[in-house]
PDB file of C-alpha atoms and ligand atoms in Angstrom:
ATOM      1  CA  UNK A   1     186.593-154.279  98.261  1.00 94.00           C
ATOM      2  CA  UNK A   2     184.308-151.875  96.872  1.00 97.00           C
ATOM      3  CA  UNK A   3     184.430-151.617  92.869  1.00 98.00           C
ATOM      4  CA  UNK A   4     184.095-148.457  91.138  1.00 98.00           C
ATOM      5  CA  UNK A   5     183.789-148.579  86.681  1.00 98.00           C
ATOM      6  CA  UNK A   6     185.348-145.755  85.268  1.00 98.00           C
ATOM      7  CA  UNK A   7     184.189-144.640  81.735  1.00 99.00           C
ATOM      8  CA  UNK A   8     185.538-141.977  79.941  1.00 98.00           C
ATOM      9  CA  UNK A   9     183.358-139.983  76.764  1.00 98.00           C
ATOM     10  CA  UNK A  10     186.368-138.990  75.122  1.00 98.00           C
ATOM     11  CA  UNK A  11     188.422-141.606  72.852  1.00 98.00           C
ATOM     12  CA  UNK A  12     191.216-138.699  72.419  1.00 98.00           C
ATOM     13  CA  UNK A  13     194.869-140.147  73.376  1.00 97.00           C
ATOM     14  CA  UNK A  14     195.124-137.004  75.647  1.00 97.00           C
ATOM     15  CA  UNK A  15     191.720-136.627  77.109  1.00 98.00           C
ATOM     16  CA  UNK A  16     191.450-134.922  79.619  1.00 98.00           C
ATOM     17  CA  UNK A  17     187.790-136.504  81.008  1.00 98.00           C
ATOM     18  CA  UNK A  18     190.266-140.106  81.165  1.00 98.00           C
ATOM     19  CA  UNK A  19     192.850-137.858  83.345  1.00 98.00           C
ATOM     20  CA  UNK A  20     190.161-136.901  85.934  1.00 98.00           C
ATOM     21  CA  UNK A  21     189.317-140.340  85.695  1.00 98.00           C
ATOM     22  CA  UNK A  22     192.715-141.523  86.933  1.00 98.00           C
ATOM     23  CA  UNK A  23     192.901-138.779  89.248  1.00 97.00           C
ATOM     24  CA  UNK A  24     189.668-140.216  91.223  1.00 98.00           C
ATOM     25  CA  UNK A  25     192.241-143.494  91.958  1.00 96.00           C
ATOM     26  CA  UNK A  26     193.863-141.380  93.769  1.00 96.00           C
ATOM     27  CA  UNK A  27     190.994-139.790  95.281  1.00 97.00           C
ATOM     28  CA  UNK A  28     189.184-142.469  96.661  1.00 98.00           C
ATOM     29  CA  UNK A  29     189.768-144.469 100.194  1.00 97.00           C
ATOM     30  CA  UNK A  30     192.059-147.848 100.777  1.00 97.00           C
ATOM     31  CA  UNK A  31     189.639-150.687  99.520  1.00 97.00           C
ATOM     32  CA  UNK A  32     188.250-148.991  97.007  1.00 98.00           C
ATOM     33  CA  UNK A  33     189.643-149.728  92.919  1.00 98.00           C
ATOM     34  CA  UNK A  34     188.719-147.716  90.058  1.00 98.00           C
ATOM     35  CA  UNK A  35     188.924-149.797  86.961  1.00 98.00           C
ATOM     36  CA  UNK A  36     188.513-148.787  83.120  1.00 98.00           C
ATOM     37  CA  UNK A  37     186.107-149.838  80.702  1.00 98.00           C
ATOM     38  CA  UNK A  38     187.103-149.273  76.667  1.00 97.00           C
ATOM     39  CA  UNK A  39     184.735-147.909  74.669  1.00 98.00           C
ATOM     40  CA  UNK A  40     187.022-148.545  71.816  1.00 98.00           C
ATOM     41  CA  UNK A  41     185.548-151.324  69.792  1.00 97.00           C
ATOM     42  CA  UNK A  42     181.602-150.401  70.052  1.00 98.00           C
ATOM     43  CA  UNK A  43     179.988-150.613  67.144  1.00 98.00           C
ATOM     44  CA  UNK A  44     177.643-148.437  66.169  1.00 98.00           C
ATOM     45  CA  UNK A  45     173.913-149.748  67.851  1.00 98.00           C
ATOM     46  CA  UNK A  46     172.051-151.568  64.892  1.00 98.00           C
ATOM     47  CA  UNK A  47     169.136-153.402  66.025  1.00 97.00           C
ATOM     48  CA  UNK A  48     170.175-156.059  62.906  1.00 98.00           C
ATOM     49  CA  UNK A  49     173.929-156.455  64.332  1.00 97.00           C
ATOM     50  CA  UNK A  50     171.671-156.740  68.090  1.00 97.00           C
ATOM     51  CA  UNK A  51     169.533-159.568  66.355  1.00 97.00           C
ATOM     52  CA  UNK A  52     172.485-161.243  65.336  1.00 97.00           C
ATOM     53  CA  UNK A  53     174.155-161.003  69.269  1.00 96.00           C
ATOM     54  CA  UNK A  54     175.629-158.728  71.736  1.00 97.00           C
ATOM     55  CA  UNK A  55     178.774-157.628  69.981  1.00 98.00           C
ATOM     56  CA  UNK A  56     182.026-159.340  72.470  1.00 98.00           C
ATOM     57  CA  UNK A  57     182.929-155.311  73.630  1.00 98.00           C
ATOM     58  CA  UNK A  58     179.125-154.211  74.601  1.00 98.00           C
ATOM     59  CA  UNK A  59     179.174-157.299  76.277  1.00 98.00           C
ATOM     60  CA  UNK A  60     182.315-156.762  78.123  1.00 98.00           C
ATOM     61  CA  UNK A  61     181.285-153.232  78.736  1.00 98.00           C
ATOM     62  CA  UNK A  62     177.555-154.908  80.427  1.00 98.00           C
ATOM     63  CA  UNK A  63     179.449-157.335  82.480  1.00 98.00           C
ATOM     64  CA  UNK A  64     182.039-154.951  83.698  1.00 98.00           C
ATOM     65  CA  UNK A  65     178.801-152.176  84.850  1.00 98.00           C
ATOM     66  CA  UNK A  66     177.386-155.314  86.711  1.00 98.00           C
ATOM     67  CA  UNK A  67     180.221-156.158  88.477  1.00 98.00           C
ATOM     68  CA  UNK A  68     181.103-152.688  89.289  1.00 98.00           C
ATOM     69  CA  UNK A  69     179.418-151.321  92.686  1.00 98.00           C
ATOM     70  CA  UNK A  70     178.897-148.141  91.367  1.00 98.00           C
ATOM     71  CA  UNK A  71     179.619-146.313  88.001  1.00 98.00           C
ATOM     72  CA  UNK A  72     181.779-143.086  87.699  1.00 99.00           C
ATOM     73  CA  UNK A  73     181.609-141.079  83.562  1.00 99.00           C
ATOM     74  CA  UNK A  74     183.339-138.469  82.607  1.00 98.00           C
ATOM     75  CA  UNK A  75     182.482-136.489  79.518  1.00 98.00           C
ATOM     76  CA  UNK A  76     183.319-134.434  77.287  1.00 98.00           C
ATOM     77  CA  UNK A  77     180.895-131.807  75.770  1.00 98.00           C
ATOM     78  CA  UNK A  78     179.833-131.692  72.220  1.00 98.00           C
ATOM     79  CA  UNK A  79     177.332-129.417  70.798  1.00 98.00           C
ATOM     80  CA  UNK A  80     176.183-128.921  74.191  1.00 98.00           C
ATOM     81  CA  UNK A  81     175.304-132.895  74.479  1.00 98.00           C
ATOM     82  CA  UNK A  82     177.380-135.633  75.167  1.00 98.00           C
ATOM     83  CA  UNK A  83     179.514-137.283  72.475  1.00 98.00           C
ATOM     84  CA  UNK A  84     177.947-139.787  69.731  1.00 98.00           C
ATOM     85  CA  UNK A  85     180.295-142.566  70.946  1.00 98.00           C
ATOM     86  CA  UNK A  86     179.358-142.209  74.444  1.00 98.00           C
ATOM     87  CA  UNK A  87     175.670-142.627  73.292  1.00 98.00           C
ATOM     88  CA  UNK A  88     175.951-145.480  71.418  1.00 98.00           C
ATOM     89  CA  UNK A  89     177.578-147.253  74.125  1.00 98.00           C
ATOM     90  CA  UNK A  90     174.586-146.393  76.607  1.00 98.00           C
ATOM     91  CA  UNK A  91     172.368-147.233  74.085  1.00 98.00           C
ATOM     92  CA  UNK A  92     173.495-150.633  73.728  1.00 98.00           C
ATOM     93  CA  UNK A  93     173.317-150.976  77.634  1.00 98.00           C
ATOM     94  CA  UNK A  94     169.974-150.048  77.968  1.00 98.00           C
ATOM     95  CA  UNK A  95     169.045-152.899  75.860  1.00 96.00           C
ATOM     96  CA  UNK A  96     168.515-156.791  76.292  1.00 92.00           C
ATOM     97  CA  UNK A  97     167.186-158.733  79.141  1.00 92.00           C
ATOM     98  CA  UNK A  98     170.191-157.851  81.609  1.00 92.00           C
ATOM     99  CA  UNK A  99     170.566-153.594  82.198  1.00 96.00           C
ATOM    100  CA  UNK A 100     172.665-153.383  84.262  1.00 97.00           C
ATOM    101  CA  UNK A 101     172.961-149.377  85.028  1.00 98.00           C
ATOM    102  CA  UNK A 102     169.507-150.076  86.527  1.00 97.00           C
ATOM    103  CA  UNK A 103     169.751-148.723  90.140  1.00 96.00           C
ATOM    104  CA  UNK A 104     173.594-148.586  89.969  1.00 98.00           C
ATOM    105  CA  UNK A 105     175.197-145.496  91.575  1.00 98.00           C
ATOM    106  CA  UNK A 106     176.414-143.523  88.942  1.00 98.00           C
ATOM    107  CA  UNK A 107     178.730-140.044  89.423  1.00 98.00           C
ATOM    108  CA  UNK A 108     179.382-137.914  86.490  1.00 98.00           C
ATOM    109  CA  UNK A 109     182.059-134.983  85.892  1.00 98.00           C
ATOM    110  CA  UNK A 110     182.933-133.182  83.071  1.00 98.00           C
ATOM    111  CA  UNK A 111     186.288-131.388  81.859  1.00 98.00           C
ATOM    112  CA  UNK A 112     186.139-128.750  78.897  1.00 98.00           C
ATOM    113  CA  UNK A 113     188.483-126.257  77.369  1.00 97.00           C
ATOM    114  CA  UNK A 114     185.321-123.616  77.666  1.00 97.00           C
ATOM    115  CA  UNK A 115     184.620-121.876  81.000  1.00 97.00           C
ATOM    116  CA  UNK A 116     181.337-123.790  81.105  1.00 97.00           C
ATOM    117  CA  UNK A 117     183.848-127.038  81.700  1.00 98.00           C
ATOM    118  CA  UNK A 118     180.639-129.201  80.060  1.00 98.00           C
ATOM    119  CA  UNK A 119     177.944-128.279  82.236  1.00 98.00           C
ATOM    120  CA  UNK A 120     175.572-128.909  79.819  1.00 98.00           C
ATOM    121  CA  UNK A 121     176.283-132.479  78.590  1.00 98.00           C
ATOM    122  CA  UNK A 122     176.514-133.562  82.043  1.00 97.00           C
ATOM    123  CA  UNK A 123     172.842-131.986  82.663  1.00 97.00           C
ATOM    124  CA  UNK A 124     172.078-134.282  79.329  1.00 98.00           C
ATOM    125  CA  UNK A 125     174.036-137.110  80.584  1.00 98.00           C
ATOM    126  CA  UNK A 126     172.016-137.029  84.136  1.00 98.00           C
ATOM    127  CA  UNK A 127     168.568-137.304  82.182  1.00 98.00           C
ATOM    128  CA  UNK A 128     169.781-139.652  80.085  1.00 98.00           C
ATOM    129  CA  UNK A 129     171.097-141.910  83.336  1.00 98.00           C
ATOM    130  CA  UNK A 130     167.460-141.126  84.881  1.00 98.00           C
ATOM    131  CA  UNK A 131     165.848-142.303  82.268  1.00 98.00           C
ATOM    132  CA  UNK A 132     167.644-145.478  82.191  1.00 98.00           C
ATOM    133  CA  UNK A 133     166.727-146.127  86.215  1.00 98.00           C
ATOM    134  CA  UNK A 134     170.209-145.416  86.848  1.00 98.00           C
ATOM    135  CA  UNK A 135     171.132-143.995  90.726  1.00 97.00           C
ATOM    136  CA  UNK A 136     172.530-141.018  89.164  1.00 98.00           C
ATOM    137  CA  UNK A 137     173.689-138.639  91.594  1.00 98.00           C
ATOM    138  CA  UNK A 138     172.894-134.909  91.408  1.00 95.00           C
ATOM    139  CA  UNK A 139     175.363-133.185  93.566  1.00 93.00           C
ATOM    140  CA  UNK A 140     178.311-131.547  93.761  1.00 97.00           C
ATOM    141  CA  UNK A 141     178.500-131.085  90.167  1.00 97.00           C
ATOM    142  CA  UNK A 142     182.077-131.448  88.995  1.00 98.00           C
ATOM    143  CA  UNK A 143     182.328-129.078  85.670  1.00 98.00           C
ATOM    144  CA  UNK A 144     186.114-128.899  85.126  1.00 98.00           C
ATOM    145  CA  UNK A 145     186.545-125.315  83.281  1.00 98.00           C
ATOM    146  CA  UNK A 146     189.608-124.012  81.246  1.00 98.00           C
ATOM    147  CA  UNK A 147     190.846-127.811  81.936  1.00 97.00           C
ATOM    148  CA  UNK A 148     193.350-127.125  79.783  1.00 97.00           C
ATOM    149  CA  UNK A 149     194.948-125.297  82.640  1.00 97.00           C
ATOM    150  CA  UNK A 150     194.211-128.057  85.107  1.00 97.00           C
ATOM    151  CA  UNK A 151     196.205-130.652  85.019  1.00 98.00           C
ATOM    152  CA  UNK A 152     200.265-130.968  85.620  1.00 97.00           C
ATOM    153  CA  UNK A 153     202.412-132.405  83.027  1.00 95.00           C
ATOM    154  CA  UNK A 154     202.320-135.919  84.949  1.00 95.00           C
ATOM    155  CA  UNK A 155     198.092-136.157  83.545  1.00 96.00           C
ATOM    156  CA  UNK A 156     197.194-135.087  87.343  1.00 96.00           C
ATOM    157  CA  UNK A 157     194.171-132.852  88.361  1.00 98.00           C
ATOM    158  CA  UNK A 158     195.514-129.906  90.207  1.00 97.00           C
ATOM    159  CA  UNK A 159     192.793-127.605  91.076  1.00 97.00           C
ATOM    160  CA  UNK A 160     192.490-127.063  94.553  1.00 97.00           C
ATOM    161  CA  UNK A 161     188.868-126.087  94.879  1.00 97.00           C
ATOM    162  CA  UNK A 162     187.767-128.972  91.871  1.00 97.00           C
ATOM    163  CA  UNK A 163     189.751-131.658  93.971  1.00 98.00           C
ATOM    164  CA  UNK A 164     188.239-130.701  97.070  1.00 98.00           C
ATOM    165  CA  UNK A 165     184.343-131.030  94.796  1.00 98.00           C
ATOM    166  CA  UNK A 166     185.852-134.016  93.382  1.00 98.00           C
ATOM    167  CA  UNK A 167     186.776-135.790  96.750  1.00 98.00           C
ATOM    168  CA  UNK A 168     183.025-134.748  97.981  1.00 98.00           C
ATOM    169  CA  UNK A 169     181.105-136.401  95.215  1.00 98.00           C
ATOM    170  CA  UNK A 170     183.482-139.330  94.967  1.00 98.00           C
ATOM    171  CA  UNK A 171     182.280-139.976  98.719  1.00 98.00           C
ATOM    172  CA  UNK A 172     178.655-139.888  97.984  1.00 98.00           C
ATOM    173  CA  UNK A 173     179.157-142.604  95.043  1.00 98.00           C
ATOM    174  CA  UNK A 174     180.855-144.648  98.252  1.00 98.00           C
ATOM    175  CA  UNK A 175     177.851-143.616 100.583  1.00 98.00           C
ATOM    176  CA  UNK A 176     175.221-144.308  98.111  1.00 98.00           C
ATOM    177  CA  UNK A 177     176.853-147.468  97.232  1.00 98.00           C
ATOM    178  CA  UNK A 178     176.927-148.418 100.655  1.00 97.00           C
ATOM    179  CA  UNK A 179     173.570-147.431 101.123  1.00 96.00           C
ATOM    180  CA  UNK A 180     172.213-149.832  97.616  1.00 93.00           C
ATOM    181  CA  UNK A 181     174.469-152.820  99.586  1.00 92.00           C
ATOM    182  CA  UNK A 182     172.147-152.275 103.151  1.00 94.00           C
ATOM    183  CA  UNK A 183     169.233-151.879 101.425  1.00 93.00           C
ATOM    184  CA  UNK A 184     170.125-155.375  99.124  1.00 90.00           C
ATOM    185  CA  UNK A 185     171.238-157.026 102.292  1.00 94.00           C
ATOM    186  CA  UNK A 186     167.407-156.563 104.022  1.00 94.00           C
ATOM    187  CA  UNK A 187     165.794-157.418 101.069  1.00 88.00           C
TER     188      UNK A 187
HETATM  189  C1  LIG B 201     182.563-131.841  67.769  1.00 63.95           C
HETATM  190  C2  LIG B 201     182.969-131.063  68.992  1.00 63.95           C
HETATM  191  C3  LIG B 201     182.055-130.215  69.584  1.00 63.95           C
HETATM  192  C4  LIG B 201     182.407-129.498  70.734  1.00 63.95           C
HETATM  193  N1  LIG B 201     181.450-128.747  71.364  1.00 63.95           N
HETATM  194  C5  LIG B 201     181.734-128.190  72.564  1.00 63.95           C
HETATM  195  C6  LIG B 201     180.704-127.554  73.315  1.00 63.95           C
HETATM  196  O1  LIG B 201     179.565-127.469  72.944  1.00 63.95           O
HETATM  197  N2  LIG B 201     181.045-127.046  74.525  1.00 63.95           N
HETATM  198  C7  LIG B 201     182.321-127.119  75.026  1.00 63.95           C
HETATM  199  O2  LIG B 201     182.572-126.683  76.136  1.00 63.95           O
HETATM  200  N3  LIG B 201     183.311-127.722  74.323  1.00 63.95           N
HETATM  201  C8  LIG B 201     183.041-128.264  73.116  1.00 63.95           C
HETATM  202  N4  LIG B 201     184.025-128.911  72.411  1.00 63.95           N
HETATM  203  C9  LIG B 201     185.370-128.952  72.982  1.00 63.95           C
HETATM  204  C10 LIG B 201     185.571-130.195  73.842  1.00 63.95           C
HETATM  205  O3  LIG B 201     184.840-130.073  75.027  1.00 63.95           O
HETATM  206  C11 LIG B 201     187.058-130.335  74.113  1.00 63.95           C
HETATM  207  O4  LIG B 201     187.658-130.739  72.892  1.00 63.95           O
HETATM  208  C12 LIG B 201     187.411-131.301  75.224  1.00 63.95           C
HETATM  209  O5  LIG B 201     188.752-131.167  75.506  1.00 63.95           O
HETATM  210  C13 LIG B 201     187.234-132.721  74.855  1.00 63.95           C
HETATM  211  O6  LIG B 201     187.482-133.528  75.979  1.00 63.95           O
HETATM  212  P1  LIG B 201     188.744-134.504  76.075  1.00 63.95           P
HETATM  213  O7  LIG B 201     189.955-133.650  76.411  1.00 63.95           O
HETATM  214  O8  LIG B 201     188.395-135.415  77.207  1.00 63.95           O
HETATM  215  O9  LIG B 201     188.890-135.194  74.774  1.00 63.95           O
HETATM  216  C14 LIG B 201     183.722-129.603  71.249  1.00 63.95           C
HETATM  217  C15 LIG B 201     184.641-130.445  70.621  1.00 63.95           C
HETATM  218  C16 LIG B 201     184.279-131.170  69.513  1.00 63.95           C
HETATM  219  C17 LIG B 201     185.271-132.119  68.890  1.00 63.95           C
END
């Protein structure tokens, strides 16, 4: 069973980056789960609260990225960046002993109201994930435009020509996963 961790930049009941999210469940092959991580209860990074120990949700959030096989984020864009809450929860990642976005495969998409459908957090969101030694990939780039528009009244993605981008990148998070497992297994 290959593991997939989905997390979603966008707290909003009605988000629309958590409906693509679920939408890539549906997207992916038999054998494969997407699961969800809650970036609900992070606190805000404070290298005194850090001192003190790894808050119980970052560390749920670090233990789910490990035992994911690869790492699929969807955000929202904010002031042409990625929003605070998202972050703060990478930040916390990147920190402490154990990192473990380090060489994970990591997809990202994007859904906006805008025509730009986020582009340009998710061009923040790849630095940030390069920076961090994450496997980010770089291609196709999923920027969901007008998203308002996109999805039925069930939460489901319906753009033809996004789903058919979607379904692309979700299978070269598989093959690059793959690809990290043969690689670990000749090591
Ligand atoms: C503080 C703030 C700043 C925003 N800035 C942008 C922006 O720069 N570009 C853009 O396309 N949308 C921007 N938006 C609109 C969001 O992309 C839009 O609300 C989107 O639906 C949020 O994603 P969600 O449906 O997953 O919550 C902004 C929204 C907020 C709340």
């Amino acid at each position: 069973m290959t593991r997939i961790l989905a997390i979603s930049g966008s707290l909003r009941r009605d988000s629309m980056n958590t409906k693509l999210l679920r939408t890539a469940q549906t997207l992916v092959p038999e054998g494969v789960v997407v699961e969800f991580a809650d970036l609900s209860s992070i606190p805000m990074f404070n290298q005194d609260v850090e001192a003190e120990g790894i808050p119980a949700a970052v560390q749920i959030l670090k233990d789910q990225i490990a035992a994911a096989d690869g790492v699929l984020i969807a955000t929202p864009e904010y002031s042409r960046n990625i929003p605070g809450m998202l972050k703060n929860a990478l930040d916390w990642v990147s920190r402490g002993p154990v990192r473990p976005l380090v060489g994970k495969p990591v997809a990202v998409v994007s859904a906006s109201g805008s025509i730009y459908g986020g582009i340009r957090a998710q061009t923040e969101l790849r630095q940030l994930l390069t920076h961090l030694s994450a496997g980010v990939l770089h291609s196709p780039e999923v920027a969901v435009g007008q998203a308002t528009q996109k999805f039925n009244e069930q939460g489901e993605f319906i753009d033809e020509a996004g789903l058919r981008f979607y379904t692309t990148l979700l299978g070269n998070l598989l093959l690059k996963i793959e690809l990290e497992q043969r690689l670990k297994a000749l090591a």
